[in-house]
PDB file of C-alpha atoms in Angstrom:
ATOM      1  CA  MET U  25      62.895  -9.379  74.710  1.00  0.00           C
ATOM      2  CA  GLU U  26      63.322 -11.653  71.692  1.00  0.00           C
ATOM      3  CA  PRO U  27      59.562 -12.082  71.061  1.00  0.00           C
ATOM      4  CA  GLN U  28      59.053  -8.315  70.998  1.00  0.00           C
ATOM      5  CA  LYS U  29      61.782  -7.919  68.347  1.00  0.00           C
ATOM      6  CA  GLU U  30      60.140 -10.586  66.237  1.00  0.00           C
ATOM      7  CA  ALA U  31      56.751  -8.851  66.510  1.00  0.00           C
ATOM      8  CA  ARG U  32      58.214  -5.567  65.429  1.00  0.00           C
ATOM      9  CA  THR U  33      59.858  -7.288  62.493  1.00  0.00           C
ATOM     10  CA  LEU U  34      56.574  -8.791  61.296  1.00  0.00           C
ATOM     11  CA  GLY U  35      54.766  -5.444  61.606  1.00  0.00           C
ATOM     12  CA  ASP U  36      57.309  -3.469  59.598  1.00  0.00           C
ATOM     13  CA  PRO U  37      55.991  -4.465  56.090  1.00  0.00           C
ATOM     14  CA  VAL U  38      52.430  -3.411  56.972  1.00  0.00           C
ATOM     15  CA  ALA U  39      53.633  -0.037  58.099  1.00  0.00           C
ATOM     16  CA  ARG U  40      55.685   0.395  54.950  1.00  0.00           C
ATOM     17  CA  SER U  41      52.772  -0.567  52.644  1.00  0.00           C
ATOM     18  CA  SER U  42      50.417   2.051  54.153  1.00  0.00           C
ATOM     19  CA  GLY U  43      52.680   4.956  53.345  1.00  0.00           C
ATOM     20  CA  PRO U  44      54.294   6.112  50.150  1.00  0.00           C
ATOM     21  CA  SER U  45      56.844   3.764  48.634  1.00  0.00           C
ATOM     22  CA  ARG U  46      60.391   4.700  49.515  1.00  0.00           C
ATOM     23  CA  SER U  47      61.610   3.388  46.139  1.00  0.00           C
ATOM     24  CA  GLN U  48      59.633   6.025  44.178  1.00  0.00           C
ATOM     25  CA  THR U  49      61.490   9.140  43.169  1.00  0.00           C
ATOM     26  CA  PRO U  50      60.102  12.594  42.321  1.00  0.00           C
ATOM     27  CA  LYS U  51      60.689  11.802  38.643  1.00  0.00           C
ATOM     28  CA  ASP U  52      58.388   8.736  38.871  1.00  0.00           C
ATOM     29  CA  GLU U  53      55.609  10.844  40.373  1.00  0.00           C
ATOM     30  CA  GLU U  54      55.958  13.438  37.625  1.00  0.00           C
ATOM     31  CA  ARG U  55      55.821  10.688  34.998  1.00  0.00           C
ATOM     32  CA  ARG U  56      52.639   9.274  36.577  1.00  0.00           C
ATOM     33  CA  ASP U  57      50.969  12.685  36.638  1.00  0.00           C
ATOM     34  CA  GLY U  58      51.997  13.257  33.023  1.00  0.00           C
ATOM     35  CA  ASP U  59      50.243  10.035  31.882  1.00  0.00           C
ATOM     36  CA  THR U  60      46.838  11.217  33.181  1.00  0.00           C
ATOM     37  CA  ALA U  61      47.040  14.553  31.383  1.00  0.00           C
ATOM     38  CA  PRO U  62      46.587  13.217  27.810  1.00  0.00           C
ATOM     39  CA  ALA U  63      43.551  11.117  28.871  1.00  0.00           C
ATOM     40  CA  GLU U  64      41.858  14.149  30.395  1.00  0.00           C
ATOM     41  CA  ALA U  65      42.671  16.189  27.306  1.00  0.00           C
ATOM     42  CA  SER U  66      41.135  13.559  24.990  1.00  0.00           C
ATOM     43  CA  LEU U  67      37.923  13.490  27.063  1.00  0.00           C
ATOM     44  CA  ASP U  68      37.675  17.260  26.857  1.00  0.00           C
ATOM     45  CA  ALA U  69      38.202  17.112  23.092  1.00  0.00           C
ATOM     46  CA  GLU U  70      35.433  14.512  22.692  1.00  0.00           C
ATOM     47  CA  ALA U  71      33.048  16.617  24.748  1.00  0.00           C
ATOM     48  CA  ASP U  72      33.834  19.677  22.651  1.00  0.00           C
ATOM     49  CA  GLY U  73      33.276  17.657  19.461  1.00  0.00           C
ATOM     50  CA  ALA U  74      29.881  16.412  20.674  1.00  0.00           C
ATOM     51  CA  LEU U  75      28.804  19.951  21.484  1.00  0.00           C
ATOM     52  CA  ALA U  76      29.938  21.116  18.070  1.00  0.00           C
ATOM     53  CA  ASP U  77      28.000  18.313  16.342  1.00  0.00           C
ATOM     54  CA  SER U  78      24.878  19.141  18.342  1.00  0.00           C
ATOM     55  CA  ALA U  79      25.172  22.817  17.451  1.00  0.00           C
ATOM     56  CA  PHE U  80      25.638  21.875  13.773  1.00  0.00           C
ATOM     57  CA  ALA U  81      22.537  19.652  13.845  1.00  0.00           C
ATOM     58  CA  ASP U  82      20.493  22.433  15.442  1.00  0.00           C
ATOM     59  CA  ALA U  83      21.660  24.820  12.747  1.00  0.00           C
ATOM     60  CA  LEU U  84      20.555  22.348  10.045  1.00  0.00           C
ATOM     61  CA  TRP U  85      17.087  22.052  11.571  1.00  0.00           C
ATOM     62  CA  GLU U  86      16.741  25.833  11.496  1.00  0.00           C
ATOM     63  CA  LEU U  87      17.446  26.031   7.752  1.00  0.00           C
ATOM     64  CA  PRO U  88      14.346  26.835   5.678  1.00  0.00           C
ATOM     65  CA  VAL U  89      12.921  23.853   3.793  1.00  0.00           C
ATOM     66  CA  GLU U  90      12.371  24.419   0.113  1.00  0.00           C
ATOM     67  CA  PRO U  91       9.025  23.007  -1.057  1.00  0.00           C
ATOM     68  CA  ALA U  92       9.199  20.346  -3.756  1.00  0.00           C
ATOM     69  CA  GLU U  93       8.309  21.828  -7.108  1.00  0.00           C
ATOM     70  CA  ARG U  94       5.804  19.797  -9.113  1.00  0.00           C
ATOM     71  CA  ARG U  95       5.539  20.062 -12.804  1.00  0.00           C
ATOM     72  CA  PRO U  96       2.584  22.197 -13.878  1.00  0.00           C
ATOM     73  CA  GLU U  97      -0.392  19.983 -14.658  1.00  0.00           C
ATOM     74  CA  CYS U  98      -3.195  20.390 -17.115  1.00  0.00           C
ATOM     75  CA  SER U  99      -6.438  21.238 -15.375  1.00  0.00           C
ATOM     76  CA  ARG U 100      -8.460  19.058 -17.750  1.00  0.00           C
ATOM     77  CA  CYS U 101      -6.610  15.752 -18.143  1.00  0.00           C
ATOM     78  CA  SER U 102      -4.497  16.039 -14.948  1.00  0.00           C
ATOM     79  CA  ARG U 103      -1.347  15.227 -16.914  1.00  0.00           C
ATOM     80  CA  PRO U 104       1.871  17.314 -16.858  1.00  0.00           C
ATOM     81  CA  GLN U 105       1.600  20.095 -19.395  1.00  0.00           C
ATOM     82  CA  LYS U 106       4.565  18.773 -21.383  1.00  0.00           C
ATOM     83  CA  VAL U 107       2.741  15.491 -21.990  1.00  0.00           C
ATOM     84  CA  CYS U 108      -0.819  16.830 -22.064  1.00  0.00           C
ATOM     85  CA  LEU U 109      -3.273  14.566 -23.886  1.00  0.00           C
ATOM     86  CA  CYS U 110      -6.009  17.133 -24.413  1.00  0.00           C
ATOM     87  CA  PRO U 111      -5.208  17.566 -28.141  1.00  0.00           C
ATOM     88  CA  PHE U 112      -6.253  13.919 -28.578  1.00  0.00           C
ATOM     89  CA  LEU U 113      -9.480  14.250 -26.587  1.00  0.00           C
ATOM     90  CA  PRO U 114     -12.822  15.500 -27.872  1.00  0.00           C
ATOM     91  CA  LEU U 115     -13.102  19.271 -27.921  1.00  0.00           C
ATOM     92  CA  HIS U 116     -16.512  19.116 -26.268  1.00  0.00           C
ATOM     93  CA  PRO U 117     -17.888  16.539 -23.788  1.00  0.00           C
ATOM     94  CA  LEU U 118     -19.625  13.572 -25.359  1.00  0.00           C
ATOM     95  CA  HIS U 119     -23.363  13.481 -24.782  1.00  0.00           C
ATOM     96  CA  ILE U 120     -24.373  10.066 -23.467  1.00  0.00           C
ATOM     97  CA  SER U 121     -27.595   8.859 -21.917  1.00  0.00           C
ATOM     98  CA  THR U 122     -25.969   6.454 -19.446  1.00  0.00           C
ATOM     99  CA  HIS U 123     -24.407   7.500 -16.160  1.00  0.00           C
ATOM    100  CA  LEU U 124     -21.002   6.053 -15.281  1.00  0.00           C
ATOM    101  CA  TYR U 125     -20.210   5.347 -11.645  1.00  0.00           C
ATOM    102  CA  ILE U 126     -16.490   4.580 -11.260  1.00  0.00           C
ATOM    103  CA  ILE U 127     -15.294   2.804  -8.103  1.00  0.00           C
ATOM    104  CA  GLN U 128     -11.566   3.501  -7.941  1.00  0.00           C
ATOM    105  CA  HIS U 129      -9.104   1.644  -5.735  1.00  0.00           C
ATOM    106  CA  PRO U 130      -7.024   4.126  -3.661  1.00  0.00           C
ATOM    107  CA  ALA U 131      -3.774   2.787  -5.184  1.00  0.00           C
ATOM    108  CA  GLU U 132      -4.909   3.870  -8.660  1.00  0.00           C
ATOM    109  CA  GLU U 133      -5.264   7.500  -7.622  1.00  0.00           C
ATOM    110  CA  SER U 134      -1.495   8.054  -7.319  1.00  0.00           C
ATOM    111  CA  LYS U 135      -0.438   6.275 -10.504  1.00  0.00           C
ATOM    112  CA  VAL U 136       1.213   8.279 -13.241  1.00  0.00           C
ATOM    113  CA  LEU U 137      -0.776   6.864 -16.155  1.00  0.00           C
ATOM    114  CA  ARG U 138      -4.289   7.428 -14.846  1.00  0.00           C
ATOM    115  CA  THR U 139      -7.158   6.773 -17.223  1.00  0.00           C
ATOM    116  CA  VAL U 140     -10.050   7.892 -15.033  1.00  0.00           C
ATOM    117  CA  PRO U 141      -9.253  11.639 -15.401  1.00  0.00           C
ATOM    118  CA  LEU U 142      -9.116  11.132 -19.183  1.00  0.00           C
ATOM    119  CA  LEU U 143     -12.533   9.478 -19.165  1.00  0.00           C
ATOM    120  CA  ALA U 144     -13.974  12.184 -16.942  1.00  0.00           C
ATOM    121  CA  ALA U 145     -12.561  14.854 -19.289  1.00  0.00           C
ATOM    122  CA  CYS U 146     -14.509  13.357 -22.211  1.00  0.00           C
ATOM    123  CA  LEU U 147     -17.887  13.227 -20.477  1.00  0.00           C
ATOM    124  CA  PRO U 148     -20.214  15.785 -18.878  1.00  0.00           C
ATOM    125  CA  GLN U 149     -19.675  16.221 -15.160  1.00  0.00           C
ATOM    126  CA  ASP U 150     -23.162  14.964 -14.311  1.00  0.00           C
ATOM    127  CA  LYS U 151     -22.606  11.764 -16.311  1.00  0.00           C
ATOM    128  CA  CYS U 152     -19.420  10.542 -14.658  1.00  0.00           C
ATOM    129  CA  LYS U 153     -18.902  10.220 -10.927  1.00  0.00           C
ATOM    130  CA  VAL U 154     -15.810   8.789  -9.217  1.00  0.00           C
ATOM    131  CA  LYS U 155     -15.746   7.287  -5.730  1.00  0.00           C
ATOM    132  CA  ILE U 156     -12.417   6.249  -4.195  1.00  0.00           C
ATOM    133  CA  GLY U 157     -12.231   3.520  -1.562  1.00  0.00           C
ATOM    134  CA  ARG U 158     -12.138  -0.189  -0.755  1.00  0.00           C
ATOM    135  CA  ARG U 159     -15.215  -0.724   1.401  1.00  0.00           C
ATOM    136  CA  PHE U 160     -18.712   0.661   0.880  1.00  0.00           C
ATOM    137  CA  SER U 161     -21.879   0.138   2.889  1.00  0.00           C
ATOM    138  CA  GLU U 162     -25.503   1.207   2.826  1.00  0.00           C
ATOM    139  CA  GLU U 163     -25.045   3.348   5.944  1.00  0.00           C
ATOM    140  CA  ARG U 164     -22.078   5.332   4.653  1.00  0.00           C
ATOM    141  CA  ASP U 165     -23.094   5.394   0.966  1.00  0.00           C
ATOM    142  CA  PRO U 166     -26.883   5.629   0.702  1.00  0.00           C
ATOM    143  CA  GLU U 167     -26.642   7.058  -2.829  1.00  0.00           C
ATOM    144  CA  LEU U 168     -24.542   4.131  -4.034  1.00  0.00           C
ATOM    145  CA  SER U 169     -26.900   1.703  -2.307  1.00  0.00           C
ATOM    146  CA  THR U 170     -29.875   3.197  -4.130  1.00  0.00           C
ATOM    147  CA  ILE U 171     -28.102   2.955  -7.486  1.00  0.00           C
ATOM    148  CA  CYS U 172     -27.078  -0.672  -6.959  1.00  0.00           C
ATOM    149  CA  ARG U 173     -30.656  -1.677  -6.149  1.00  0.00           C
ATOM    150  CA  LYS U 174     -32.104  -0.267  -9.361  1.00  0.00           C
ATOM    151  CA  SER U 175     -33.094  -2.792 -12.003  1.00  0.00           C
ATOM    152  CA  ASP U 176     -31.522  -0.756 -14.796  1.00  0.00           C
ATOM    153  CA  THR U 177     -28.057  -0.634 -13.167  1.00  0.00           C
ATOM    154  CA  LEU U 178     -25.263  -2.819 -14.522  1.00  0.00           C
ATOM    155  CA  ILE U 179     -21.792  -3.522 -13.190  1.00  0.00           C
ATOM    156  CA  LEU U 180     -18.887  -4.153 -15.515  1.00  0.00           C
ATOM    157  CA  TYR U 181     -17.198  -7.208 -14.031  1.00  0.00           C
ATOM    158  CA  PRO U 182     -16.011 -10.444 -15.701  1.00  0.00           C
ATOM    159  CA  GLY U 183     -17.733 -12.789 -13.276  1.00  0.00           C
ATOM    160  CA  ALA U 184     -19.160 -16.233 -13.949  1.00  0.00           C
ATOM    161  CA  GLU U 185     -22.640 -14.759 -14.469  1.00  0.00           C
ATOM    162  CA  ALA U 186     -21.510 -11.929 -16.744  1.00  0.00           C
ATOM    163  CA  THR U 187     -23.173 -11.481 -20.140  1.00  0.00           C
ATOM    164  CA  ASN U 188     -22.147  -9.438 -23.136  1.00  0.00           C
ATOM    165  CA  LEU U 189     -23.256  -5.849 -22.801  1.00  0.00           C
ATOM    166  CA  GLU U 190     -24.269  -5.663 -26.466  1.00  0.00           C
ATOM    167  CA  GLU U 191     -26.472  -8.726 -26.172  1.00  0.00           C
ATOM    168  CA  PHE U 192     -28.021  -7.480 -22.957  1.00  0.00           C
ATOM    169  CA  ILE U 193     -28.985  -4.175 -24.560  1.00  0.00           C
ATOM    170  CA  LEU U 194     -30.558  -5.949 -27.528  1.00  0.00           C
ATOM    171  CA  GLU U 195     -32.495  -8.465 -25.454  1.00  0.00           C
ATOM    172  CA  SER U 196     -33.466  -6.423 -22.414  1.00  0.00           C
ATOM    173  CA  PRO U 197     -36.494  -4.125 -22.653  1.00  0.00           C
ATOM    174  CA  ILE U 198     -34.877  -1.772 -20.140  1.00  0.00           C
ATOM    175  CA  TYR U 199     -31.974   0.347 -21.317  1.00  0.00           C
ATOM    176  CA  PRO U 200     -29.282   0.631 -18.597  1.00  0.00           C
ATOM    177  CA  SER U 201     -29.304   4.016 -16.901  1.00  0.00           C
ATOM    178  CA  THR U 202     -26.109   3.483 -14.844  1.00  0.00           C
ATOM    179  CA  ILE U 203     -23.012   1.350 -15.366  1.00  0.00           C
ATOM    180  CA  ILE U 204     -20.659   0.752 -12.435  1.00  0.00           C
ATOM    181  CA  ILE U 205     -16.988   0.321 -13.342  1.00  0.00           C
ATOM    182  CA  ILE U 206     -14.302  -0.886 -10.900  1.00  0.00           C
ATOM    183  CA  ASP U 207     -10.937   0.743 -11.551  1.00  0.00           C
ATOM    184  CA  GLY U 208      -7.973  -1.290 -10.316  1.00  0.00           C
ATOM    185  CA  THR U 209      -5.827  -4.328 -10.977  1.00  0.00           C
ATOM    186  CA  TRP U 210      -7.434  -7.754 -11.301  1.00  0.00           C
ATOM    187  CA  SER U 211      -6.793  -8.586  -7.654  1.00  0.00           C
ATOM    188  CA  GLN U 212      -7.950  -5.157  -6.468  1.00  0.00           C
ATOM    189  CA  ALA U 213     -11.138  -5.328  -8.530  1.00  0.00           C
ATOM    190  CA  LYS U 214     -11.893  -8.836  -7.262  1.00  0.00           C
ATOM    191  CA  ASP U 215     -11.341  -7.739  -3.669  1.00  0.00           C
ATOM    192  CA  ILE U 216     -13.682  -4.761  -4.074  1.00  0.00           C
ATOM    193  CA  PHE U 217     -16.345  -6.826  -5.831  1.00  0.00           C
ATOM    194  CA  TYR U 218     -16.528  -9.731  -3.383  1.00  0.00           C
ATOM    195  CA  LYS U 219     -16.069  -7.769  -0.168  1.00  0.00           C
ATOM    196  CA  ASN U 220     -18.860  -5.288  -0.919  1.00  0.00           C
ATOM    197  CA  SER U 221     -22.251  -6.955  -1.097  1.00  0.00           C
ATOM    198  CA  LEU U 222     -23.737  -3.907  -2.832  1.00  0.00           C
ATOM    199  CA  PHE U 223     -21.802  -4.638  -6.022  1.00  0.00           C
ATOM    200  CA  ARG U 224     -23.296  -8.123  -6.316  1.00  0.00           C
ATOM    201  CA  LEU U 225     -26.816  -6.714  -6.614  1.00  0.00           C
ATOM    202  CA  PRO U 226     -26.645  -5.330 -10.196  1.00  0.00           C
ATOM    203  CA  LYS U 227     -26.451  -7.634 -13.199  1.00  0.00           C
ATOM    204  CA  GLN U 228     -22.896  -8.428 -14.292  1.00  0.00           C
ATOM    205  CA  THR U 229     -21.896  -7.521 -17.819  1.00  0.00           C
ATOM    206  CA  LEU U 230     -18.802  -7.898 -19.920  1.00  0.00           C
ATOM    207  CA  LEU U 231     -17.615  -5.941 -22.928  1.00  0.00           C
ATOM    208  CA  ARG U 232     -16.823  -7.854 -26.095  1.00  0.00           C
ATOM    209  CA  PRO U 233     -13.415  -6.126 -26.525  1.00  0.00           C
ATOM    210  CA  LEU U 234     -12.330  -7.512 -23.151  1.00  0.00           C
ATOM    211  CA  GLN U 235     -13.215 -11.030 -24.246  1.00  0.00           C
ATOM    212  CA  ALA U 236     -11.299 -10.470 -27.472  1.00  0.00           C
ATOM    213  CA  LEU U 237      -8.290  -9.216 -25.511  1.00  0.00           C
ATOM    214  CA  CYS U 238      -8.274 -12.316 -23.291  1.00  0.00           C
ATOM    215  CA  SER U 239      -8.561 -14.598 -26.335  1.00  0.00           C
ATOM    216  CA  PHE U 240      -5.698 -12.792 -28.040  1.00  0.00           C
ATOM    217  CA  GLN U 241      -3.490 -13.179 -24.978  1.00  0.00           C
ATOM    218  CA  LEU U 242      -4.247 -16.902 -24.746  1.00  0.00           C
ATOM    219  CA  GLN U 243      -3.404 -17.370 -28.418  1.00  0.00           C
ATOM    220  CA  HIS U 244      -0.018 -15.723 -27.915  1.00  0.00           C
ATOM    221  CA  GLY U 245       1.364 -17.615 -24.948  1.00  0.00           C
ATOM    222  CA  ALA U 246      -0.711 -16.533 -21.967  1.00  0.00           C
ATOM    223  CA  GLN U 247      -1.666 -19.340 -19.604  1.00  0.00           C
ATOM    224  CA  ILE U 248      -4.992 -19.978 -17.940  1.00  0.00           C
ATOM    225  CA  ARG U 249      -4.542 -19.781 -14.195  1.00  0.00           C
ATOM    226  CA  LEU U 250      -7.151 -21.718 -12.281  1.00  0.00           C
ATOM    227  CA  SER U 251      -8.546 -20.112  -9.157  1.00  0.00           C
ATOM    228  CA  LYS U 252      -7.931 -21.540  -5.707  1.00  0.00           C
ATOM    229  CA  GLU U 253     -11.651 -22.278  -5.494  1.00  0.00           C
ATOM    230  CA  HIS U 254     -11.478 -24.486  -8.606  1.00  0.00           C
ATOM    231  CA  LEU U 255      -8.354 -26.292  -7.388  1.00  0.00           C
ATOM    232  CA  LEU U 256      -9.905 -27.036  -3.996  1.00  0.00           C
ATOM    233  CA  LYS U 257     -13.181 -28.324  -5.459  1.00  0.00           C
ATOM    234  CA  ASN U 258     -11.422 -30.679  -7.867  1.00  0.00           C
ATOM    235  CA  GLY U 259      -8.763 -31.911  -5.451  1.00  0.00           C
ATOM    236  CA  LEU U 260      -5.947 -30.266  -7.404  1.00  0.00           C
ATOM    237  CA  TYR U 261      -4.699 -27.890  -4.728  1.00  0.00           C
ATOM    238  CA  PRO U 262      -0.943 -28.656  -4.544  1.00  0.00           C
ATOM    239  CA  LYS U 263      -0.230 -27.261  -1.087  1.00  0.00           C
ATOM    240  CA  PRO U 264      -1.078 -28.901   2.276  1.00  0.00           C
ATOM    241  CA  MET U 265      -4.146 -27.625   4.058  1.00  0.00           C
ATOM    242  CA  PRO U 266      -3.357 -24.979   6.674  1.00  0.00           C
ATOM    243  CA  LYS U 267      -3.432 -25.802  10.368  1.00  0.00           C
ATOM    244  CA  ASN U 268      -4.637 -22.363  11.371  1.00  0.00           C
ATOM    245  CA  LYS U 269      -8.365 -22.533  12.120  1.00  0.00           C
ATOM    246  CA  ARG U 270      -9.151 -19.193  10.507  1.00  0.00           C
ATOM    247  CA  LYS U 271      -7.339 -20.095   7.269  1.00  0.00           C
ATOM    248  CA  LEU U 272      -8.900 -23.547   7.286  1.00  0.00           C
ATOM    249  CA  ARG U 273     -12.356 -22.013   7.640  1.00  0.00           C
ATOM    250  CA  LYS U 274     -11.593 -19.760   4.701  1.00  0.00           C
ATOM    251  CA  MET U 275     -10.665 -22.808   2.604  1.00  0.00           C
ATOM    252  CA  GLU U 276     -13.934 -24.513   3.553  1.00  0.00           C
ATOM    253  CA  LEU U 277     -15.936 -21.470   2.497  1.00  0.00           C
ATOM    254  CA  LEU U 278     -14.181 -21.471  -0.875  1.00  0.00           C
ATOM    255  CA  MET U 279     -14.975 -25.156  -1.385  1.00  0.00           C
ATOM    256  CA  ASN U 280     -18.652 -24.507  -0.555  1.00  0.00           C
ATOM    257  CA  SER U 281     -18.823 -21.627  -3.077  1.00  0.00           C
ATOM    258  CA  VAL U 282     -19.338 -19.056  -0.357  1.00  0.00           C
ATOM    259  CA  LYS U 283     -17.839 -15.792  -1.529  1.00  0.00           C
ATOM    260  CA  ILE U 284     -15.613 -14.180   1.105  1.00  0.00           C
TER     261      ILE U 284
END
């Protein structure tokens, strides 16, 4: 009989652990139930807040959008009417015998101080044509290709082979019928000139005022910046040669005077 008593004694704790604890009172159970109530209430409040935020966002999206009001512009010079420059422009278009073909970089179109509309306002419509873009080809621009191939077409670009326009007119028996002008910053104009083979067909010219402007800047502190091509040819390039094959090939083309 003693072993049976011992077995029952060992089994008593297991039986007690499976049921409710005898040490807990009704007050303890109420306290436990009361602790879960605030957590459930906070979750409900967060859910309600999320729904309210979503409804508020939907209401904002449904509000009518007011279009941005632009200042009224002048139809002639494309400047705001308060700063219109038409009083300083010729009353009537200037009659010229040469056609101007302006190649404008897309970034210049959105600038505030645009000079191309002012130039176009001073000339007849059939004497000034503006084309906006970076790349031009014979297939997409047959008219431009025809103009560039004419012997009496000049391009205004300060390249190494550029000559003074005044001297060219005096010495050449053919008066230029079309002058191509690239509108953009120095880097933009260089990119357009060298990456479009059409623009290397006409003879390069340079205006004397531009030469005078460069000389004036040099006399008043401006520094001459040598091109990468010049630095590479003369062994003055300060940076190490790139390891990338494509960049290295580009350096080799510059050293061999191949325009890219």
